[in-house]
mmCIF file of C-alpha atoms in Angstrom:
data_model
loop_
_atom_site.group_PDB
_atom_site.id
_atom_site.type_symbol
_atom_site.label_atom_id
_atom_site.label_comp_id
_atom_site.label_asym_id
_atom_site.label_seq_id
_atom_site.Cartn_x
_atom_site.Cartn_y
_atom_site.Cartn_z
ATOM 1 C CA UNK F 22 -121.193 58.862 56.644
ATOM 2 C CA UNK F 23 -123.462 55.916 56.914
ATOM 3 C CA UNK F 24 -122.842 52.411 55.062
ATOM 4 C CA UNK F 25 -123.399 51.573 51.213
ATOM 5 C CA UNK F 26 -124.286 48.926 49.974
ATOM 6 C CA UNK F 27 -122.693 47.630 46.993
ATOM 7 C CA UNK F 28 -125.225 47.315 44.563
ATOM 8 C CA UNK F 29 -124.445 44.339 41.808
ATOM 9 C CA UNK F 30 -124.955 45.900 38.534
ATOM 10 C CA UNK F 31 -126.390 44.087 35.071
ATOM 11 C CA UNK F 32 -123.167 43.724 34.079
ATOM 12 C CA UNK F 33 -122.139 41.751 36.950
ATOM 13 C CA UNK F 34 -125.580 39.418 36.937
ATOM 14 C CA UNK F 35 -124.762 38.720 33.190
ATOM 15 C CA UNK F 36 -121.067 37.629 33.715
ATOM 16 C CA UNK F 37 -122.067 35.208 36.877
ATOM 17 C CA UNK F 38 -121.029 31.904 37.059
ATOM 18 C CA UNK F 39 -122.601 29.389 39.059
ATOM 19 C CA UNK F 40 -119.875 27.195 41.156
ATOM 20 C CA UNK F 41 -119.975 23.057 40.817
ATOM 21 C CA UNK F 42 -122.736 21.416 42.654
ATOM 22 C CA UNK F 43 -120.055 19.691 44.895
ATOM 23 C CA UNK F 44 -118.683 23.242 45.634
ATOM 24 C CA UNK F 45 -121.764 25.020 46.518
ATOM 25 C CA UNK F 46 -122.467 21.560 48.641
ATOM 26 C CA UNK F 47 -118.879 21.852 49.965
ATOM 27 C CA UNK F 48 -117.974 19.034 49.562
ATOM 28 C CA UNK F 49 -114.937 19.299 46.744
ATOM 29 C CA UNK F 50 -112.129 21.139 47.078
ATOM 30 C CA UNK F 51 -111.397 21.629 43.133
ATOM 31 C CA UNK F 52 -108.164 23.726 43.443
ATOM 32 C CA UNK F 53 -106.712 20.876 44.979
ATOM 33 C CA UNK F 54 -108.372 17.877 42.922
ATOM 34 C CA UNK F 55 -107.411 19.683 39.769
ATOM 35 C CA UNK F 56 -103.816 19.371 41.024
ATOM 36 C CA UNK F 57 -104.108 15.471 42.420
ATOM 37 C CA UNK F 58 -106.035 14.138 38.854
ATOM 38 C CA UNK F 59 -104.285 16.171 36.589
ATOM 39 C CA UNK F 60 -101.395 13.754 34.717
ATOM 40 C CA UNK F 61 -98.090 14.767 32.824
ATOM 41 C CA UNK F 62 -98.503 14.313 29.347
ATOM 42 C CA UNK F 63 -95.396 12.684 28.561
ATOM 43 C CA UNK F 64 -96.748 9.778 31.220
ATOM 44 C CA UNK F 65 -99.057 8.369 27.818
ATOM 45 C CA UNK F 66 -102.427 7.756 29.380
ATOM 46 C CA UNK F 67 -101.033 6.647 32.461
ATOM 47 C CA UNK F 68 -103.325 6.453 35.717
ATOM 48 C CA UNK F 69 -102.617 9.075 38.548
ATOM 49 C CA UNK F 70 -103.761 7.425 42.142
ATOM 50 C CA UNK F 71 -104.602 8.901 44.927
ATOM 51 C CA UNK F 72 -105.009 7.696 48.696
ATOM 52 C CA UNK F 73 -108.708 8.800 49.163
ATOM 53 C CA UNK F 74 -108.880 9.202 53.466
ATOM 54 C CA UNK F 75 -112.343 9.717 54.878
ATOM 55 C CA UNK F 76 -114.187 9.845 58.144
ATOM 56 C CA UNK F 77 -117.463 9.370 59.584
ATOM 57 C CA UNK F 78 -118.801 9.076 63.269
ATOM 58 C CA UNK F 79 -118.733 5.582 62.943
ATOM 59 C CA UNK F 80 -116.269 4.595 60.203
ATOM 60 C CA UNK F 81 -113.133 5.076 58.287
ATOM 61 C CA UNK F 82 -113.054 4.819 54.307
ATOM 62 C CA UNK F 83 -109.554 4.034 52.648
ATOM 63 C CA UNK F 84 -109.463 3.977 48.630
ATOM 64 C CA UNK F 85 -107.038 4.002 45.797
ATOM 65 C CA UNK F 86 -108.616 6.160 43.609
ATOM 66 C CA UNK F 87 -108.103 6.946 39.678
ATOM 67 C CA UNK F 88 -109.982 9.582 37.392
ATOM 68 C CA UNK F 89 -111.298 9.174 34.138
ATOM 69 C CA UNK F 90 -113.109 11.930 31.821
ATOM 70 C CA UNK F 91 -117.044 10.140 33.044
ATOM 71 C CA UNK F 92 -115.463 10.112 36.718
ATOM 72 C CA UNK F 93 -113.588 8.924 39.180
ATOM 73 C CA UNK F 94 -112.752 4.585 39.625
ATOM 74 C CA UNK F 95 -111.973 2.747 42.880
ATOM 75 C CA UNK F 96 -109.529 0.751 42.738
ATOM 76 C CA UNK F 97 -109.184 -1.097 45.718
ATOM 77 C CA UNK F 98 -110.983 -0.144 49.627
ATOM 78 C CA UNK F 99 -110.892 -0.976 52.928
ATOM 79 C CA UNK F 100 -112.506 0.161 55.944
ATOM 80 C CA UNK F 101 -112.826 0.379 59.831
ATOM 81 C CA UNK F 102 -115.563 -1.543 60.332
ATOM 82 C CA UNK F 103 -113.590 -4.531 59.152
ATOM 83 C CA UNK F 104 -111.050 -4.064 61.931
ATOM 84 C CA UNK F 105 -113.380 -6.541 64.347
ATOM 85 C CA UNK F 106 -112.474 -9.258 61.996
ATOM 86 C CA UNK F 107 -108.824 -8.832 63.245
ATOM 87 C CA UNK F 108 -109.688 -8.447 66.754
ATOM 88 C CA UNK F 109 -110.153 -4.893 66.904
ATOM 89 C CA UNK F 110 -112.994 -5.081 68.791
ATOM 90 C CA UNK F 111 -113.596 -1.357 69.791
ATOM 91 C CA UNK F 112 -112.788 2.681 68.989
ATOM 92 C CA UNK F 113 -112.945 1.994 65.146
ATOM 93 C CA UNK F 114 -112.533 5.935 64.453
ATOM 94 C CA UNK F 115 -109.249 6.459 66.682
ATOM 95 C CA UNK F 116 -105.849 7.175 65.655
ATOM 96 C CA UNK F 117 -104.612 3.499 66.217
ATOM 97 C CA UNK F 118 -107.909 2.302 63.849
ATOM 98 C CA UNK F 119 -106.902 4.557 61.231
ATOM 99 C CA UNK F 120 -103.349 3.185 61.064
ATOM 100 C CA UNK F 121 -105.161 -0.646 60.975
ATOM 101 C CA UNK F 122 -106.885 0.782 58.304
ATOM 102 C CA UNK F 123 -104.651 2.178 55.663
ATOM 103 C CA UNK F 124 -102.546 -1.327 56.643
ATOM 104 C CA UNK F 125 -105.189 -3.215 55.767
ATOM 105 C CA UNK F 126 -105.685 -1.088 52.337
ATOM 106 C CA UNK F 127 -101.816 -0.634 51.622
ATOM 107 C CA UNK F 128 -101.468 -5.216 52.183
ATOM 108 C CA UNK F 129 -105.055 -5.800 50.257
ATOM 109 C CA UNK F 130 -103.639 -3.791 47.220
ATOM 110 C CA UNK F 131 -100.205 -5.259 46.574
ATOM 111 C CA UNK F 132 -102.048 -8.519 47.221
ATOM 112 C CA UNK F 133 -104.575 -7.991 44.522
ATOM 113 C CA UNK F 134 -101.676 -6.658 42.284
ATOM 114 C CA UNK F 135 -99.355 -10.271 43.092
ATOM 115 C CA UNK F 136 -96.987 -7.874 44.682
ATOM 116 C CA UNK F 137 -97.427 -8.473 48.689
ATOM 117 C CA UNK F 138 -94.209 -10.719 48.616
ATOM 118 C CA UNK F 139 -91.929 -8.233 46.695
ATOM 119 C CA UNK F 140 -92.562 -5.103 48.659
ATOM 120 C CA UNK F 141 -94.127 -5.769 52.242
ATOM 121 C CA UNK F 142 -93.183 -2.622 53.858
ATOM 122 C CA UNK F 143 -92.540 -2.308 57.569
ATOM 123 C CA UNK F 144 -92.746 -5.186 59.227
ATOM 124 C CA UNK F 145 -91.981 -3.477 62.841
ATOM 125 C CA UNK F 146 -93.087 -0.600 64.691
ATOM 126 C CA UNK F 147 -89.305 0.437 66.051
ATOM 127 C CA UNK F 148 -88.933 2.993 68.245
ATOM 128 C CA UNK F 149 -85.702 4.107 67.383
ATOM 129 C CA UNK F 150 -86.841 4.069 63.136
ATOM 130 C CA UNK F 151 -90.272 6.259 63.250
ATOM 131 C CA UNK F 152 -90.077 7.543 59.381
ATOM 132 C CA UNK F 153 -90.088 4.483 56.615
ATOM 133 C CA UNK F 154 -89.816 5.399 53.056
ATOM 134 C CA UNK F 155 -91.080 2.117 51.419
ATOM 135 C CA UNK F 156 -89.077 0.695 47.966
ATOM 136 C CA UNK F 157 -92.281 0.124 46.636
ATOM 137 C CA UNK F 158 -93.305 -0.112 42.841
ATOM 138 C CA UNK F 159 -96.785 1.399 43.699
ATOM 139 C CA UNK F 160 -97.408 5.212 44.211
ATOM 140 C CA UNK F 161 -100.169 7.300 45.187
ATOM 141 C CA UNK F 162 -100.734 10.922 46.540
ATOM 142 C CA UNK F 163 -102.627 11.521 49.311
ATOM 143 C CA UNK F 164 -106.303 13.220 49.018
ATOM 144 C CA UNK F 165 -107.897 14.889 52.250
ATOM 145 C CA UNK F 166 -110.705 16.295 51.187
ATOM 146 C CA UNK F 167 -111.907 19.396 53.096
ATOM 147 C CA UNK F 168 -109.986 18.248 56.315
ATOM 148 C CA UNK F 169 -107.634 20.340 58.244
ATOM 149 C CA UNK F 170 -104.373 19.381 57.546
ATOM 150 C CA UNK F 171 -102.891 20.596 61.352
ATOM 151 C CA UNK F 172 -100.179 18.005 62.623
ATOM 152 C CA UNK F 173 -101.497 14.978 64.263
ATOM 153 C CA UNK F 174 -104.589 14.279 62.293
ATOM 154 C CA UNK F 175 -105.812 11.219 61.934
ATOM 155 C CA UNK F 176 -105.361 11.396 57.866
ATOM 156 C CA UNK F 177 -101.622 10.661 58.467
ATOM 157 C CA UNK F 178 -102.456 8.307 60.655
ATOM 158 C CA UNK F 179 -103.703 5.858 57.534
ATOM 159 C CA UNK F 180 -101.066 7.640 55.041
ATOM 160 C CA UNK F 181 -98.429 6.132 57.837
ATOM 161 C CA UNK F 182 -100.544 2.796 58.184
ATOM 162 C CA UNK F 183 -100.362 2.894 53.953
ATOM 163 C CA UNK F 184 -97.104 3.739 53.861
ATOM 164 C CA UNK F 185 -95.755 0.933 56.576
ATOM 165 C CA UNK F 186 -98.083 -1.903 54.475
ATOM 166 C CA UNK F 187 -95.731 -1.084 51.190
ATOM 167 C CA UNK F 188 -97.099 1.832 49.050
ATOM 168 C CA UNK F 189 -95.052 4.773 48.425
ATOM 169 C CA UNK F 190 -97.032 7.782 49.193
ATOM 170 C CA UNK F 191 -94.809 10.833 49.591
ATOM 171 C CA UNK F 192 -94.985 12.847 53.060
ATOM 172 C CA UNK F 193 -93.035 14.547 55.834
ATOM 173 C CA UNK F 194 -92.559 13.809 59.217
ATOM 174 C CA UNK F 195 -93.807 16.901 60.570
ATOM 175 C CA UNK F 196 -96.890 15.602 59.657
ATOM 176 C CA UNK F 197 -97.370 13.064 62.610
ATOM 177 C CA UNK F 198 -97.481 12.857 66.343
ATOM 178 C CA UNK F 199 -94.383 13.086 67.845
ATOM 179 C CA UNK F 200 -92.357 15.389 65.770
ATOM 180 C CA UNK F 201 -90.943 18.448 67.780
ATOM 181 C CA UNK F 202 -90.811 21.723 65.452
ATOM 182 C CA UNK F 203 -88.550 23.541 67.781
ATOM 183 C CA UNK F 204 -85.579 20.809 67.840
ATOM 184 C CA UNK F 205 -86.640 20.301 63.948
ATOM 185 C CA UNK F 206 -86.326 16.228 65.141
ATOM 186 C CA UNK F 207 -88.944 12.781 65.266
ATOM 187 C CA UNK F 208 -89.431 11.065 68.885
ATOM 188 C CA UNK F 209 -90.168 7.660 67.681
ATOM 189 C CA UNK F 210 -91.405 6.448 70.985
ATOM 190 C CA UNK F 211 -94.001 8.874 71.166
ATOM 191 C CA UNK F 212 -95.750 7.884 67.200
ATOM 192 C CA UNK F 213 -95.203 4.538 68.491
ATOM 193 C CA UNK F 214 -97.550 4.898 71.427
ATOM 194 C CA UNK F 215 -99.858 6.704 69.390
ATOM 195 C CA UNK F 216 -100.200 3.761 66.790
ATOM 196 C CA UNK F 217 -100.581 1.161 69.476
ATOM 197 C CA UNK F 218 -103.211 2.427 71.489
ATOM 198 C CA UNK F 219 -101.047 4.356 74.381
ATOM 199 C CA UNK F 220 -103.044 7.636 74.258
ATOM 200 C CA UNK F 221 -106.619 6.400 74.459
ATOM 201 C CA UNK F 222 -105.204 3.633 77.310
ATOM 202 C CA UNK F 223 -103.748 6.617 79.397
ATOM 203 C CA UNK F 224 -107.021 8.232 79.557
ATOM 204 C CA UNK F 225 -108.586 5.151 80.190
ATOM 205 C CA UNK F 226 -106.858 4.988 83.863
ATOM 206 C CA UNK F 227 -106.821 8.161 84.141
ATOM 207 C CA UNK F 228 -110.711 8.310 83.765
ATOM 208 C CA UNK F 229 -111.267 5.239 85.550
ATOM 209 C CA UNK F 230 -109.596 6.998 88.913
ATOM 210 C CA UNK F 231 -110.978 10.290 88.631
ATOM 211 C CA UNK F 232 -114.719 8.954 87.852
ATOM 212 C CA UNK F 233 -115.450 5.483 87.408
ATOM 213 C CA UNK F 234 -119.574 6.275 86.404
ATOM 214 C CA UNK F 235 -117.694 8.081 83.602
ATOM 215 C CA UNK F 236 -115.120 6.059 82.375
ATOM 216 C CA UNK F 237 -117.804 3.154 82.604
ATOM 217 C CA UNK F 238 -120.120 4.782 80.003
ATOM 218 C CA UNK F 239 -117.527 6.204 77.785
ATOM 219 C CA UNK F 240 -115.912 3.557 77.405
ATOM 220 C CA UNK F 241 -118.930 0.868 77.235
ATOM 221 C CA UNK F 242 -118.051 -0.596 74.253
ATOM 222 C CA UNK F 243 -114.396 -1.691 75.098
ATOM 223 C CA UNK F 244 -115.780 -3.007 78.921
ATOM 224 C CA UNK F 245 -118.417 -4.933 76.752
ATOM 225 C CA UNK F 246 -115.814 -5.975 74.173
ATOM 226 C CA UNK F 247 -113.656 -7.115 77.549
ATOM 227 C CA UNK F 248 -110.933 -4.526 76.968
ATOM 228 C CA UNK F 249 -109.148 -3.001 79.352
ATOM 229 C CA UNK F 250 -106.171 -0.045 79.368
ATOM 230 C CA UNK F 251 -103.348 -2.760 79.370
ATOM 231 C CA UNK F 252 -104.724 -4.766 76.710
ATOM 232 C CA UNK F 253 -105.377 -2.526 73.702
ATOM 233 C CA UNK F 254 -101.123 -2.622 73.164
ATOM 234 C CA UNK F 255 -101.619 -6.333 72.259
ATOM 235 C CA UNK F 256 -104.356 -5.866 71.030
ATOM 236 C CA UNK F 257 -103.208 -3.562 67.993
ATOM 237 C CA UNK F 258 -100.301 -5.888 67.358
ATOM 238 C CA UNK F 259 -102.373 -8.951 67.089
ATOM 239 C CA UNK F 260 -104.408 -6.651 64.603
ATOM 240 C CA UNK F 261 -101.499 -5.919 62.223
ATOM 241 C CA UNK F 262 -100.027 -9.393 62.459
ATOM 242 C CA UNK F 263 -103.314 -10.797 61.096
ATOM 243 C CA UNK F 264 -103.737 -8.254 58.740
ATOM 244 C CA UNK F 265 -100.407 -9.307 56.993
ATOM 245 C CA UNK F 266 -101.717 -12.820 56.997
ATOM 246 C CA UNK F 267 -104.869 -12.161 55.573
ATOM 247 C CA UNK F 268 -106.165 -9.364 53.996
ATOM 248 C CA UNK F 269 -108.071 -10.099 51.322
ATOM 249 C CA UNK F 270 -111.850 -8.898 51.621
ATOM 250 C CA UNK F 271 -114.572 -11.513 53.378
ATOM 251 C CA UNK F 272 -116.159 -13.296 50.067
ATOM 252 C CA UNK F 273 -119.639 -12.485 49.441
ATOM 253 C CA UNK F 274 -121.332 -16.206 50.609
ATOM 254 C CA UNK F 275 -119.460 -15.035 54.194
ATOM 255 C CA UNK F 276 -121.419 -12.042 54.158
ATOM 256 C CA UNK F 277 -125.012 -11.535 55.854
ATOM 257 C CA UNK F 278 -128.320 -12.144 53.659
ATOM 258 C CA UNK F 279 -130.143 -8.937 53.016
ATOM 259 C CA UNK F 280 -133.265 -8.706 54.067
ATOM 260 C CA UNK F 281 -136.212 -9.311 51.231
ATOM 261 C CA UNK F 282 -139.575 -7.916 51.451
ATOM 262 C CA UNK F 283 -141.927 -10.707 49.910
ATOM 263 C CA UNK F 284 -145.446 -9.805 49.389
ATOM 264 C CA UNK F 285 -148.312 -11.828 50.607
ATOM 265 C CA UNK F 286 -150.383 -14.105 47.933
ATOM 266 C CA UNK F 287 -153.571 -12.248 46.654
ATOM 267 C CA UNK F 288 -156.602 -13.559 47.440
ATOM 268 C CA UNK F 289 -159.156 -15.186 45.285
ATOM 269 C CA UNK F 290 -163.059 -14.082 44.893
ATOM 270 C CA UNK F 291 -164.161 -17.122 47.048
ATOM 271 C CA UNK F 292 -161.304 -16.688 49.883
ATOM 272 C CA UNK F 293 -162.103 -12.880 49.947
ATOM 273 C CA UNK F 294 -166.326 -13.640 51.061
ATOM 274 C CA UNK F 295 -165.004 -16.790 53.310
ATOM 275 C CA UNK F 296 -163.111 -14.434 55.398
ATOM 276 C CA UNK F 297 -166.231 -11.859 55.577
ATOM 277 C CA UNK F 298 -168.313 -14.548 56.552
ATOM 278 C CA UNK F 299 -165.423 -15.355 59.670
ATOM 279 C CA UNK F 300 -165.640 -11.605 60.820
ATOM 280 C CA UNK F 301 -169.624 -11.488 60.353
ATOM 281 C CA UNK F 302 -169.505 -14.496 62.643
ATOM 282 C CA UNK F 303 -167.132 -13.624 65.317
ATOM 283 C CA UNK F 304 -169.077 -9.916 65.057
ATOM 284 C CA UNK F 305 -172.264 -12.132 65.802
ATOM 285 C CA UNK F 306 -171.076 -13.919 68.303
ATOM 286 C CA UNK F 307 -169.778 -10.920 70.632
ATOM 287 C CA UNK F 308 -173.034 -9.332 69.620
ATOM 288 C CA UNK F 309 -174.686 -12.604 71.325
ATOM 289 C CA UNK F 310 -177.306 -13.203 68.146
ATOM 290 C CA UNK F 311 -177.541 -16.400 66.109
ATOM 291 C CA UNK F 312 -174.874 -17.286 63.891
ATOM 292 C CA UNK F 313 -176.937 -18.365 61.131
ATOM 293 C CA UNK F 314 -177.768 -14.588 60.327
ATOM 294 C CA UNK F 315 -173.937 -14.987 58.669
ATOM 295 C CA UNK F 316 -174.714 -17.219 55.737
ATOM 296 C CA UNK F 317 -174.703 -14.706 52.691
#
């Protein structure tokens, strides 16, 4: 028996419902934002947060997000590309720069709020202490997007790096490197190697003994930067120390000048036939007749 089609019938045309634009663009999950906006009504017009994570090629986007009925408000943002300023000088899309990140967003909230010196979260990357549940006066639920939610991703890498600056965003362990599903337990050590940079500096030697041409253009931008695999450690601690000290956005007179396109002057009637008469003449000249013949 061959295949038939399923023919859509009138009835079926005349019920249709487009989806959202952002659905048909896929690029809202509404299932799951209906369930991150959507407020108790005994909470009396109180705002619902959420810990926007997003990533690029090149950059990382934090944001504490609330909805209204015309749309959604930011409330406060940080990003990778900001990391430089704290002596992050390189891999600005890694798991240790998403961690930096959501730091840098969890310390430049409670700071805007007056609240850095009442809750300033974890101070110390301990070993032996991996999971932190902040007291912290501020909450907010984390939004993913469309991203794949498998363990290790670098979303929970900024929900930790939120969590550690003071918010109180609710997860689970099993949600980060180094948790071990069979023995149901956290290895500490191993999220703490991840945060500081001990992944991407074990490939780094291992790259730079198997093939040096290799490691040399992967890796351009830390060799240019004057990074090497023993320094990125130090260099991630630096990063969250000065984060802590300062991390309040860089003021607008800091910031470069745009560029702006000014248009030349117009000229007049009498500027217009003076510079007719110049070409005419420089014509005449390479044309080796009298420059007289110019005069109009």
């Amino acid at each position: 028996m061959g295949v038939v089609k399923a023919k859509k019938t009138k009835a079926y045309m005349r019920r249709y419902q487009v989806k959202f634009r952002r659905r048909r663009e896929c690029k809202t999950d509404y299932y799951a934002r209906k369930r991150l906006v959507t407020q108790d009504k005994n909470k009396y017009l109180s705002n619902k947060y959420r810990l926007v994570v997003r990533f690029s090629n090149r950059d990382i986007t934090c944001q504490i997000v609330y909805s209204k009925i015309v749309g959604d408000n930011v409330m406060c943002a940080a990003y990778s590309h900001e990391l430089p300023r704290y002596g992050v000088k390189a891999g600005l899309t890694n798991y240790s720069a998403a961690y930096c990140t959501g730091l840098l967003l969890a310390r430049r909230l409670l700071t805007q709020l007056n609240m850095a010196a009442n809750f300033e979260g974890k101070t110390d990357l301990a070993e032996e202490d991996s999971s932190f549940t902040p007291d912290s006066a501020f909450r907010a639920y984390l939004d993913v997007g469309l991203t794949r939610t498998n363990k290790g991703n670098r979303v929970f890498a900024a929900l930790k790096g939120a969590v550690d600056g003071g918010l109180d965003v609710p997860f689970k362990d099993k949600c980060l490197v180094g948790w071990n599903a069979a023995e149901k337990e956290m290895d500490g050590a191993k999220l703490r190697r991840q945060l500081l940079g001990g992944h991407v500096s074990a490939y780094m030697k291992r790259l730079q003994n198997k093939n040096p041409d290799e490691y040399k253009s992967h890796f351009s931008q830390f060799l240019k930067a004057g990074l090497g695999p023993d320094e990125l450690e130090n260099m991630y601690k630096s990063a969250h120390t000065a984060i802590r000290e300062d991390p309040t956005p860089k003021s607008r007179e800091e910031k470069k000048e745009h560029f702006v396109m000014k248009r030349k002057r117009k000229l007049s009637l009498a500027e217009k036939r003076n510079r007719v008469r110049q070409r005419k003449v420089s014509a005449l000249k390479r044309a080796g007749m009298d420059v007289e013949m110019a005069d109009p």
